């Protein structure tokens, strides 16, 4: 028996995908784009590959509360009992508990560096790199007869010699200096006692506010004298020219004290009186309560509320010196300006030859090279949202920042949204960038993830992050992530491996919109695997049914890659779900589908 020959209307076509993009959840997604992914990267674009392993660079028994860079990464950490605070610099811990102005040792710290020193806020502490020493910026001290007696009791080892004494002054005032009063006494030898002393953090060039109760036995008690004394009580502002420091012996050993402040000639108004004595005095050197800082042109730039500040040139400890030089200009002085635009500043960053200060709906650009040249230019653009100041990064060709509706790139003209097709969590923690990528640490519920943007290929990928991830920073092409107890390299790994394998997965949709009547016949996948790596892949069809699971483990064959073939049933579209561990690279996919009638 012979059966009649039937003609088939089915024809076969093939299509290859050799270029794989990033995450795209919009209707504009094209073949090769991902709409679900974790731990993939565009490093081998146009191929799709798993991210590198990470390694631990430093482990800390305390609580890390700040991460920055100075010729490598640095970080601060506080003790478990929250009573001590340290800076880890070049792998060595330096305690600076005595130098901080902050009562909260667990609060997050920020850094800005000049050539040989580092400013830490909110501690308002300077770390000098060459001497490995600290200095505190904020100074507030006062002395009177009672404090002099307490000082003597401590230094003498408990002597009550001054208890019954009447101390009528603790320092003397001249036309250009204040000198602490001193006496000699005998206790295991002759020793010197100073009734008062100045904070050793004070130095030449500092601007201080000085309030004094003064008197002169040679003055007539008239209106002018009373007016002069009232003026001294209200306070005067002075710039220190020099300090005199002495070393001497007390009961506990040798100590160093600053006992004289010298100012420019005739800078102190003595009212024309001679032998002016100081009964009591207070000295204050402060600085603004800064929310964000950066370094630019040998100054520290900062924001606080609606204000922009700079430190004195080359001196991050001075924020109050607005004096002009002998030519009437301000090349070295501090700078302060405010903005009348709505809202507080949210971020500040240098880019190119300018400083950019962001608000939520405004971008300010500052021109000029010195305080008397600085000009604030305002642009009404979308800006950095509140709480995302640490997510602003200066990249190769633009500033990348987080706003209330996504991530934007700004190069001086108009911000361009670069997170289209991506759902970014509302909670943005911090970011860092190197030459090729922008790394954004986010939080959604209790989960933290790294959103990685390829600046050149304009692709997004998502990577996992430890639950206690807190900070990001970069130095050159190295990017560092800090948890509560570790500093991790996320761009390279060393022999001290943080993770043995990287677990990854991704999902992409295959949907040829040009073919109305089709069925897929076969899928060929070209890939490569690293040592001990594994992966599986399955198809998820438009009717929610699943294909058989295919995969491979540590292929040993030499060559540029391997091929895996799997059958695909007739459908309008299907998803491919890949998952695995270790080094994986997807190089291409070849689809063979048939076109024919629906019968």
Coordinates of C-alpha atoms in Angstrom, one line a residue:
X1 CA 0.0 0.0 0.0
X2 CA 1.2 3.4 -0.9
X3 CA 0.3 6.6 0.9
X4 CA 0.0 9.8 -1.0
X5 CA 2.8 12.3 -0.7
X6 CA 1.8 15.5 1.2
X7 CA 3.4 18.8 0.7
X8 CA 4.5 20.6 3.8
X9 CA 4.2 24.4 4.2
X10 CA 6.8 24.4 7.0
X11 CA 10.1 26.1 6.4
X12 CA 13.0 26.4 8.8
X13 CA 14.9 29.5 9.7
X14 CA 17.8 30.2 12.0
X15 CA 18.7 33.2 14.1
X16 CA 21.8 33.9 16.2
X17 CA 22.2 36.0 19.2
X18 CA 25.8 37.0 19.7
X19 CA 25.4 40.2 21.7
X20 CA 24.0 40.2 25.3
X21 CA 22.9 43.3 27.0
X22 CA 22.1 44.3 30.6
X23 CA 18.9 44.2 32.6
X24 CA 15.9 45.7 30.7
X25 CA 12.4 45.2 32.0
X26 CA 10.6 47.4 29.5
X27 CA 8.7 46.6 26.3
X28 CA 11.7 47.9 24.3
X29 CA 13.8 44.9 25.5
X30 CA 15.5 43.2 22.5
X31 CA 16.9 39.7 22.0
X32 CA 19.9 39.2 24.3
X33 CA 18.6 41.6 27.1
X34 CA 18.0 40.3 30.6
X35 CA 15.0 41.0 32.7
X36 CA 16.2 39.1 35.7
X37 CA 19.8 38.7 36.8
X38 CA 22.2 38.4 39.7
X39 CA 26.0 38.4 39.7
X40 CA 26.4 38.8 35.9
X41 CA 28.7 41.4 34.3
X42 CA 29.4 43.1 31.0
X43 CA 33.2 42.7 31.5
X44 CA 33.4 40.4 28.4
X45 CA 30.8 42.2 26.3
X46 CA 29.4 41.2 23.8
X47 CA 29.5 37.9 25.7
X48 CA 27.7 37.7 29.1
X49 CA 29.8 36.4 32.0
X50 CA 29.6 35.9 35.7
X51 CA 31.3 38.5 38.0
X52 CA 34.8 38.0 39.6
X53 CA 35.3 36.5 43.0
X54 CA 35.9 39.0 45.9
X55 CA 38.5 38.9 48.6
X56 CA 38.8 40.3 52.1
X57 CA 41.5 43.0 52.4
X58 CA 41.1 43.7 56.1
X59 CA 39.2 42.2 59.0
X60 CA 38.2 44.2 62.1
X61 CA 37.1 43.1 65.5
X62 CA 35.4 46.5 66.1
X63 CA 32.5 48.1 64.3
X64 CA 33.5 49.8 61.0
X65 CA 31.8 53.2 60.7
X66 CA 33.6 54.9 57.8
X67 CA 35.5 54.1 54.6
X68 CA 37.6 56.3 52.4
X69 CA 40.9 56.5 50.4
X70 CA 44.3 58.0 50.9
X71 CA 46.9 56.1 48.7
X72 CA 44.7 53.1 49.3
X73 CA 41.7 52.4 51.5
X74 CA 41.3 53.7 55.0
X75 CA 38.5 53.2 57.5
X76 CA 37.4 54.2 61.0
X77 CA 36.0 51.8 63.6
X78 CA 34.7 52.1 67.1
X79 CA 35.1 49.6 69.9
X80 CA 32.3 47.2 70.8
X81 CA 31.6 49.1 74.0
X82 CA 31.3 52.3 71.9
X83 CA 33.7 54.2 74.0
X84 CA 36.8 54.4 71.7
X85 CA 37.3 55.3 68.1
X86 CA 40.2 54.5 65.7
X87 CA 41.5 55.2 62.2
X88 CA 43.0 52.4 60.3
X89 CA 45.6 53.9 58.0
X90 CA 48.0 51.6 56.0
X91 CA 46.8 48.7 58.0
X92 CA 47.7 50.3 61.4
X93 CA 45.1 51.4 64.0
X94 CA 45.5 54.8 65.4
X95 CA 43.2 55.8 68.3
X96 CA 41.8 59.4 68.3
X97 CA 39.1 59.2 71.0
X98 CA 40.7 62.3 72.7
X99 CA 40.5 64.3 69.6
X100 CA 36.9 63.9 68.5
X101 CA 34.1 66.4 68.9
X102 CA 31.4 63.9 68.3
X103 CA 29.7 62.1 71.2
X104 CA 28.3 59.4 68.9
X105 CA 31.2 57.0 68.1
X106 CA 28.9 54.7 66.0
X107 CA 27.8 57.4 63.6
X108 CA 29.0 57.2 60.0
X109 CA 32.3 59.0 59.2
X110 CA 33.2 60.9 56.1
X111 CA 36.7 61.9 54.8
X112 CA 38.3 64.5 52.6
X113 CA 42.1 64.6 52.0
X114 CA 44.6 67.2 51.1
X115 CA 48.2 66.4 50.3
X116 CA 49.4 65.5 53.8
X117 CA 46.4 65.4 56.0
X118 CA 42.9 64.1 56.3
X119 CA 39.7 65.7 57.7
X120 CA 37.2 63.4 59.4
X121 CA 33.7 64.5 60.2
X122 CA 31.6 64.6 62.4
X123 CA 34.7 64.2 64.6
X124 CA 36.1 67.4 63.2
X125 CA 39.5 65.8 63.5
X126 CA 42.6 66.2 61.4
X127 CA 45.0 63.3 60.8
X128 CA 48.5 64.3 59.7
X129 CA 49.9 61.6 57.5
X130 CA 53.6 62.3 57.9
X131 CA 53.6 62.4 61.7
X132 CA 50.7 59.9 62.1
X133 CA 49.2 62.4 64.6
X134 CA 45.8 63.9 65.2
X135 CA 44.6 67.4 66.0
X136 CA 41.1 68.5 66.9
X137 CA 39.6 71.5 65.2
X138 CA 37.0 72.6 67.7
X139 CA 38.6 74.1 70.8
X140 CA 36.6 75.4 73.8
X141 CA 38.3 76.0 77.1
X142 CA 38.0 78.4 80.0
X143 CA 40.1 79.3 83.1
X144 CA 39.5 81.1 86.3
X145 CA 40.7 80.9 89.9
X146 CA 38.8 77.7 90.7
X147 CA 40.1 75.9 87.6
X148 CA 43.7 77.0 88.5
X149 CA 43.4 75.4 91.9
X150 CA 42.1 72.2 90.4
X151 CA 44.9 72.2 87.9
X152 CA 47.5 72.7 90.6
X153 CA 45.9 69.8 92.7
X154 CA 46.3 67.5 89.7
X155 CA 49.8 68.5 88.6
X156 CA 51.2 68.6 92.1
X157 CA 50.0 65.1 93.0
X158 CA 47.4 66.3 95.5
X159 CA 49.1 69.3 97.2
X160 CA 46.7 71.8 98.9
X161 CA 49.2 74.7 98.7
X162 CA 46.9 76.9 96.7
X163 CA 43.6 76.0 98.4
X164 CA 43.6 78.9 100.7
X165 CA 45.3 81.3 98.3
X166 CA 43.4 84.2 96.7
X167 CA 44.1 84.0 92.9
X168 CA 43.2 87.4 91.5
X169 CA 44.4 86.7 87.9
X170 CA 45.4 83.7 85.8
X171 CA 47.0 85.5 82.8
X172 CA 48.3 88.9 81.7
X173 CA 47.4 90.9 78.6
X174 CA 49.8 92.9 76.4
X175 CA 49.5 94.8 73.2
X176 CA 50.2 91.7 71.1
X177 CA 50.1 88.7 73.5
X178 CA 48.4 86.8 76.3
X179 CA 50.8 85.2 78.8
X180 CA 49.7 82.6 81.4
X181 CA 50.7 83.4 85.0
X182 CA 53.2 81.1 86.6
X183 CA 54.9 80.4 90.0
X184 CA 57.6 78.2 91.2
X185 CA 57.1 75.7 94.0
X186 CA 59.0 73.0 95.8
X187 CA 58.0 69.4 95.5
X188 CA 60.8 66.8 95.0
X189 CA 62.7 69.7 93.5
X190 CA 61.7 73.1 92.1
X191 CA 58.9 73.0 89.7
X192 CA 56.9 75.5 87.7
X193 CA 53.1 75.8 87.7
X194 CA 51.0 77.7 85.2
X195 CA 47.7 79.0 86.4
X196 CA 46.2 78.5 82.9
X197 CA 47.3 77.1 79.6
X198 CA 46.1 77.1 76.0
X199 CA 44.9 74.0 74.1
X200 CA 47.9 72.5 72.3
X201 CA 45.8 72.1 69.2
X202 CA 45.9 75.8 68.6
X203 CA 48.5 77.0 66.1
X204 CA 49.7 79.9 64.0
X205 CA 47.0 81.1 61.6
X206 CA 44.1 80.0 63.7
X207 CA 41.2 82.5 64.3
X208 CA 39.8 82.4 67.8
X209 CA 37.1 84.1 69.8
X210 CA 38.4 85.3 73.1
X211 CA 36.3 86.5 76.0
X212 CA 38.0 87.9 79.1
X213 CA 37.3 89.4 82.5
X214 CA 40.1 92.0 82.8
X215 CA 41.3 94.7 85.2
X216 CA 44.1 97.1 85.7
X217 CA 45.2 98.4 89.1
X218 CA 46.5 101.5 87.4
X219 CA 43.2 102.4 85.7
X220 CA 40.7 104.9 86.9
X221 CA 37.3 103.4 87.5
X222 CA 35.6 105.7 85.0
X223 CA 33.1 105.2 82.1
X224 CA 35.8 104.5 79.6
X225 CA 37.3 101.8 81.8
X226 CA 34.0 100.2 82.4
X227 CA 33.2 100.3 78.7
X228 CA 36.5 98.6 77.9
X229 CA 36.0 95.8 80.4
X230 CA 32.5 95.2 79.0
X231 CA 34.0 94.9 75.5
X232 CA 36.4 92.3 76.6
X233 CA 33.6 90.3 78.3
X234 CA 31.6 90.3 75.1
X235 CA 34.5 88.9 73.2
X236 CA 37.0 89.7 70.4
X237 CA 38.1 87.8 67.4
X238 CA 41.9 87.4 66.9
X239 CA 44.2 85.6 64.6
X240 CA 47.1 83.8 66.2
X241 CA 50.5 84.7 64.9
X242 CA 52.6 82.3 67.1
X243 CA 52.4 80.1 70.1
X244 CA 54.9 79.6 72.9
X245 CA 55.1 76.0 74.2
X246 CA 57.1 74.9 77.2
X247 CA 58.0 71.5 78.7
X248 CA 58.3 71.1 82.4
X249 CA 58.0 68.5 85.2
X250 CA 54.9 67.8 87.3
X251 CA 54.2 65.0 89.8
X252 CA 53.3 62.5 87.1
X253 CA 56.2 63.3 84.8
X254 CA 57.0 65.7 82.0
X255 CA 54.3 67.6 80.2
X256 CA 54.1 70.1 77.4
X257 CA 51.9 73.2 77.7
X258 CA 51.1 76.2 75.4
X259 CA 51.5 79.2 77.8
X260 CA 51.5 82.2 75.5
X261 CA 49.6 83.3 72.4
X262 CA 51.1 86.0 70.2
X263 CA 49.2 88.1 67.8
X264 CA 50.0 90.8 65.3
X265 CA 51.3 94.0 66.9
X266 CA 48.5 96.1 68.5
X267 CA 45.9 93.6 67.4
X268 CA 44.6 93.4 71.0
X269 CA 43.0 96.5 72.3
X270 CA 44.4 97.1 75.8
X271 CA 42.4 100.3 76.1
X272 CA 45.5 102.3 76.7
X273 CA 45.8 100.7 80.1
X274 CA 49.0 99.2 81.6
X275 CA 49.5 96.0 83.5
X276 CA 46.2 94.5 82.3
X277 CA 45.4 91.3 84.2
X278 CA 43.0 88.6 83.2
X279 CA 40.8 87.2 86.0
X280 CA 39.2 84.6 83.8
X281 CA 39.0 83.9 80.1
X282 CA 37.4 81.5 77.5
X283 CA 38.7 80.6 74.1
X284 CA 36.7 79.1 71.3
X285 CA 37.7 77.9 67.8
X286 CA 34.8 76.3 66.0
X287 CA 33.7 75.2 62.6
X288 CA 30.3 74.7 60.9
X289 CA 28.4 71.4 61.4
X290 CA 29.1 69.9 58.0
X291 CA 27.0 67.3 56.3
X292 CA 29.2 66.4 53.3
X293 CA 32.8 67.2 52.4
X294 CA 35.2 66.9 49.4
X295 CA 38.6 68.2 48.4
X296 CA 39.3 70.5 45.4
X297 CA 42.1 72.9 44.5
X298 CA 43.9 72.4 47.9
X299 CA 40.8 73.2 49.9
X300 CA 38.1 71.3 51.7
X301 CA 34.7 72.1 50.3
X302 CA 31.6 71.4 52.3
X303 CA 27.8 71.9 52.6
X304 CA 25.6 72.4 55.6
X305 CA 21.9 73.2 55.2
X306 CA 21.7 76.0 52.6
X307 CA 25.3 77.0 53.1
X308 CA 28.5 76.2 51.1
X309 CA 31.8 76.5 52.9
X310 CA 35.5 76.1 52.1
X311 CA 38.5 75.7 54.5
X312 CA 41.4 78.0 54.3
X313 CA 43.9 77.2 51.5
X314 CA 46.0 74.2 52.5
X315 CA 44.5 74.2 56.0
X316 CA 41.5 72.0 56.7
X317 CA 41.5 73.0 60.4
X318 CA 40.6 76.7 59.7
X319 CA 37.1 77.7 58.8
X320 CA 36.8 81.2 60.2
X321 CA 39.6 83.2 58.6
X322 CA 38.2 85.7 56.2
X323 CA 41.1 88.2 56.4
X324 CA 42.5 89.8 53.2
X325 CA 46.2 89.9 52.4
X326 CA 48.4 92.9 52.0
X327 CA 47.1 93.5 48.5
X328 CA 43.5 93.5 49.6
X329 CA 42.7 90.1 48.0
X330 CA 41.6 86.7 49.5
X331 CA 43.8 84.0 48.0
X332 CA 44.2 82.1 51.2
X333 CA 41.0 82.9 53.1
X334 CA 38.0 80.8 53.9
X335 CA 34.8 81.1 51.9
X336 CA 31.1 80.9 52.7
X337 CA 28.0 81.5 50.6
X338 CA 24.4 80.6 50.8
X339 CA 21.7 79.7 48.2
X340 CA 18.2 81.2 48.2
X341 CA 16.9 78.3 46.2
X342 CA 14.4 76.0 47.9
X343 CA 15.6 73.2 50.2
X344 CA 18.9 72.2 51.7
X345 CA 22.0 71.0 49.8
X346 CA 22.1 67.3 49.4
X347 CA 25.6 66.7 47.9
X348 CA 28.8 68.4 46.8
X349 CA 31.5 67.1 44.4
X350 CA 34.3 68.3 42.1
X351 CA 34.1 67.6 38.4
X352 CA 36.4 69.0 35.8
X353 CA 37.5 72.4 36.9
X354 CA 34.4 73.2 38.9
X355 CA 32.6 72.4 42.1
X356 CA 29.0 71.2 41.9
X357 CA 26.6 71.5 44.8
X358 CA 23.2 69.6 44.5
X359 CA 19.8 70.1 45.9
X360 CA 16.8 67.9 45.1
X361 CA 15.7 70.1 42.2
X362 CA 18.7 72.4 41.6
X363 CA 22.3 72.1 40.5
X364 CA 24.7 74.8 41.5
X365 CA 28.0 75.3 39.7
X366 CA 30.9 77.3 41.3
X367 CA 33.4 79.1 39.1
X368 CA 36.6 80.8 40.1
X369 CA 40.0 80.1 41.7
X370 CA 39.9 82.2 44.9
X371 CA 37.2 83.4 47.3
X372 CA 37.0 86.8 45.8
X373 CA 36.5 85.2 42.4
X374 CA 34.0 82.5 43.3
X375 CA 30.7 82.8 41.5
X376 CA 27.6 80.6 42.1
X377 CA 25.7 79.7 39.0
X378 CA 22.3 78.0 39.4
X379 CA 20.5 75.5 37.0
X380 CA 17.0 74.4 37.7
X381 CA 17.4 70.7 36.9
X382 CA 16.6 67.5 38.7
X383 CA 19.2 66.9 41.4
X384 CA 20.2 64.5 44.2
X385 CA 17.5 63.4 46.5
X386 CA 17.8 63.8 50.3
X387 CA 19.9 61.0 51.9
X388 CA 21.7 60.1 48.6
X389 CA 24.6 62.4 49.0
X390 CA 27.1 59.5 49.2
X391 CA 25.8 58.2 45.9
X392 CA 27.1 61.0 43.8
X393 CA 30.3 60.1 41.8
X394 CA 32.5 61.9 39.4
X395 CA 33.0 59.5 36.5
X396 CA 35.1 59.7 33.4
X397 CA 32.8 61.9 31.3
X398 CA 30.0 62.9 33.7
X399 CA 28.6 63.1 37.3
X400 CA 26.3 60.1 38.2
X401 CA 23.8 60.7 40.9
X402 CA 20.6 59.3 42.4
X403 CA 17.4 61.2 42.3
X404 CA 13.8 60.4 43.5
X405 CA 12.9 58.7 40.2
X406 CA 16.1 57.0 39.2
X407 CA 19.8 57.4 38.4
X408 CA 21.0 60.3 36.2
X409 CA 24.2 61.3 34.4
X410 CA 25.1 64.9 34.2
X411 CA 28.0 66.4 32.2
X412 CA 27.1 70.1 32.5
X413 CA 24.2 70.5 30.1
X414 CA 21.1 68.6 31.2
X415 CA 20.8 65.5 33.4
X416 CA 20.0 62.3 31.5
X417 CA 18.3 59.4 33.1
X418 CA 20.3 56.2 32.7
X419 CA 18.2 53.8 34.7
X420 CA 15.3 53.4 32.2
X421 CA 14.2 49.8 32.2
X422 CA 15.4 49.2 35.7
X423 CA 13.6 49.3 39.0
X424 CA 16.0 50.9 41.5
X425 CA 15.1 50.6 45.2
X426 CA 14.2 53.8 47.0
X427 CA 16.9 53.4 49.6
X428 CA 20.2 54.4 48.1
X429 CA 23.1 53.9 50.6
X430 CA 26.3 54.9 48.8
X431 CA 28.2 54.6 45.5
X432 CA 31.7 54.5 44.0
X433 CA 33.1 54.6 40.5
X434 CA 36.2 53.6 38.6
X435 CA 37.1 54.2 35.0
X436 CA 34.6 51.8 33.6
X437 CA 31.8 51.3 36.1
X438 CA 29.5 53.0 38.6
X439 CA 28.7 50.9 41.7
X440 CA 25.5 51.7 43.7
X441 CA 24.7 50.0 47.0
X442 CA 21.0 49.8 47.6
X443 CA 18.6 48.4 50.2
X444 CA 15.2 46.9 49.7
X445 CA 13.6 45.6 52.9
X446 CA 16.5 43.7 54.6
X447 CA 18.2 42.9 51.3
X448 CA 21.2 44.8 50.0
X449 CA 22.4 44.7 46.4
X450 CA 25.0 46.3 44.1
X451 CA 23.6 47.9 41.0
X452 CA 26.5 48.1 38.5
X453 CA 26.4 50.5 35.5
X454 CA 28.9 50.0 32.6
X455 CA 29.8 53.6 31.7
X456 CA 31.0 52.8 28.2
X457 CA 28.5 50.2 27.1
X458 CA 25.6 51.8 29.1
X459 CA 24.4 48.5 30.6
X460 CA 23.1 47.7 34.1
X461 CA 23.7 44.5 36.1
X462 CA 22.9 43.5 39.6
X463 CA 25.3 41.8 42.1
X464 CA 24.7 40.5 45.5
X465 CA 26.1 42.3 48.7
X466 CA 26.5 41.1 52.3
X467 CA 23.6 42.0 54.6
X468 CA 25.8 44.3 56.7
X469 CA 27.3 46.2 53.7
X470 CA 27.7 49.9 54.7
X471 CA 30.2 51.8 52.5
X472 CA 31.8 51.9 49.1
X473 CA 34.9 53.8 47.8
X474 CA 37.3 53.6 44.9
X475 CA 41.0 54.2 44.4
X476 CA 42.1 54.0 40.7
X477 CA 40.3 51.0 39.3
X478 CA 40.0 49.3 42.6
X479 CA 36.6 49.4 44.3
X480 CA 36.2 48.6 48.0
X481 CA 33.1 47.6 50.0
X482 CA 33.0 47.7 53.8
X483 CA 30.7 45.7 56.0
X484 CA 30.5 46.1 59.7
X485 CA 33.7 44.1 60.2
X486 CA 35.5 43.7 56.8
X487 CA 36.9 45.6 53.9
X488 CA 36.4 43.7 50.7
X489 CA 37.8 44.2 47.2
X490 CA 34.9 43.8 44.7
X491 CA 37.0 44.3 41.5
X492 CA 39.9 41.9 42.2
X493 CA 40.6 38.9 44.3
X494 CA 43.8 37.8 46.0
X495 CA 45.0 34.5 47.5
X496 CA 43.0 35.3 50.6
X497 CA 39.7 34.5 48.9
X498 CA 36.5 35.8 50.3
X499 CA 34.3 33.4 48.3
X500 CA 35.3 30.2 46.7
X501 CA 32.6 30.3 44.0
X502 CA 30.2 33.0 42.7
X503 CA 26.6 31.8 42.5
X504 CA 24.9 33.5 39.6
X505 CA 21.7 33.3 37.6
X506 CA 19.9 35.2 34.9
X507 CA 16.8 35.0 32.7
X508 CA 16.3 36.2 29.2
X509 CA 13.3 36.0 26.8
X510 CA 13.4 34.7 23.3
X511 CA 10.6 36.2 21.2
X512 CA 10.9 36.8 17.5
X513 CA 8.1 39.4 17.0
X514 CA 8.5 39.2 13.2
X515 CA 7.1 35.7 12.9
X516 CA 3.4 35.2 13.5
X517 CA 3.2 31.4 13.1
X518 CA 6.2 29.6 14.4
X519 CA 7.5 26.9 16.6
X520 CA 11.1 26.6 17.8
X521 CA 12.8 23.4 17.1
X522 CA 16.3 23.5 18.6
X523 CA 18.5 25.8 20.7
X524 CA 22.3 25.7 20.5
X525 CA 24.2 27.4 23.3
X526 CA 27.9 28.3 22.9
X527 CA 29.6 28.8 26.3
X528 CA 32.8 28.4 28.3
X529 CA 33.3 27.3 31.9
X530 CA 36.1 27.8 34.4
X531 CA 37.6 25.1 36.6
X532 CA 35.0 23.4 38.8
X533 CA 32.2 25.6 37.5
X534 CA 28.7 24.2 36.7
X535 CA 25.5 25.6 35.2
X536 CA 22.0 24.5 34.2
X537 CA 19.5 25.9 31.8
X538 CA 15.9 25.2 31.1
X539 CA 13.1 26.8 29.0
X540 CA 10.0 28.3 30.6
X541 CA 7.3 28.4 27.9
X542 CA 4.4 30.9 27.3
X543 CA 2.0 28.4 28.9
X544 CA 4.1 28.1 32.1
X545 CA 5.3 24.6 31.3
X546 CA 8.9 23.7 31.7
X547 CA 11.4 22.0 29.5
X548 CA 13.9 19.4 30.7
X549 CA 16.9 20.7 32.5
X550 CA 20.2 20.7 30.6
X551 CA 23.6 21.7 31.8
X552 CA 27.3 21.0 32.1
X553 CA 30.0 20.7 34.7
X554 CA 33.7 21.7 34.3
X555 CA 34.1 20.8 30.6
X556 CA 37.7 19.7 30.1
X557 CA 37.8 20.0 26.4
X558 CA 40.3 22.5 25.0
X559 CA 39.3 25.3 22.7
X560 CA 37.4 28.6 22.7
X561 CA 34.2 27.1 24.0
X562 CA 31.6 24.4 24.1
X563 CA 28.2 23.8 22.7
X564 CA 25.0 22.6 24.3
X565 CA 21.9 21.7 22.3
X566 CA 18.3 21.4 23.6
X567 CA 14.9 20.9 22.0
X568 CA 12.3 23.6 22.3
X569 CA 8.6 22.9 21.7
X570 CA 6.3 25.0 19.6
X571 CA 5.4 28.3 21.3
X572 CA 5.1 32.0 20.8
X573 CA 7.8 32.8 23.2
X574 CA 9.9 31.3 25.9
X575 CA 12.3 32.3 28.7
X576 CA 15.7 30.8 29.2
X577 CA 16.6 30.4 32.9
X578 CA 20.3 29.9 33.6
X579 CA 21.9 29.4 37.0
X580 CA 25.2 28.1 38.2
X581 CA 28.4 28.5 40.2
X582 CA 31.9 29.5 39.2
X583 CA 33.2 31.2 36.1
X584 CA 30.8 31.1 33.2
X585 CA 30.6 32.9 29.9
X586 CA 27.7 32.9 27.4
X587 CA 29.2 33.6 24.0
X588 CA 26.2 33.0 21.6
X589 CA 22.9 31.3 21.0
X590 CA 21.6 29.8 17.8
X591 CA 17.8 29.3 17.4
X592 CA 16.3 27.1 14.8
X593 CA 12.6 27.6 14.4
X594 CA 10.0 26.6 11.8
X595 CA 7.4 28.7 10.1
X596 CA 4.1 27.2 8.9
X597 CA 0.3 27.0 9.2
X598 CA -1.5 26.6 12.5
X599 CA -3.1 23.3 11.3

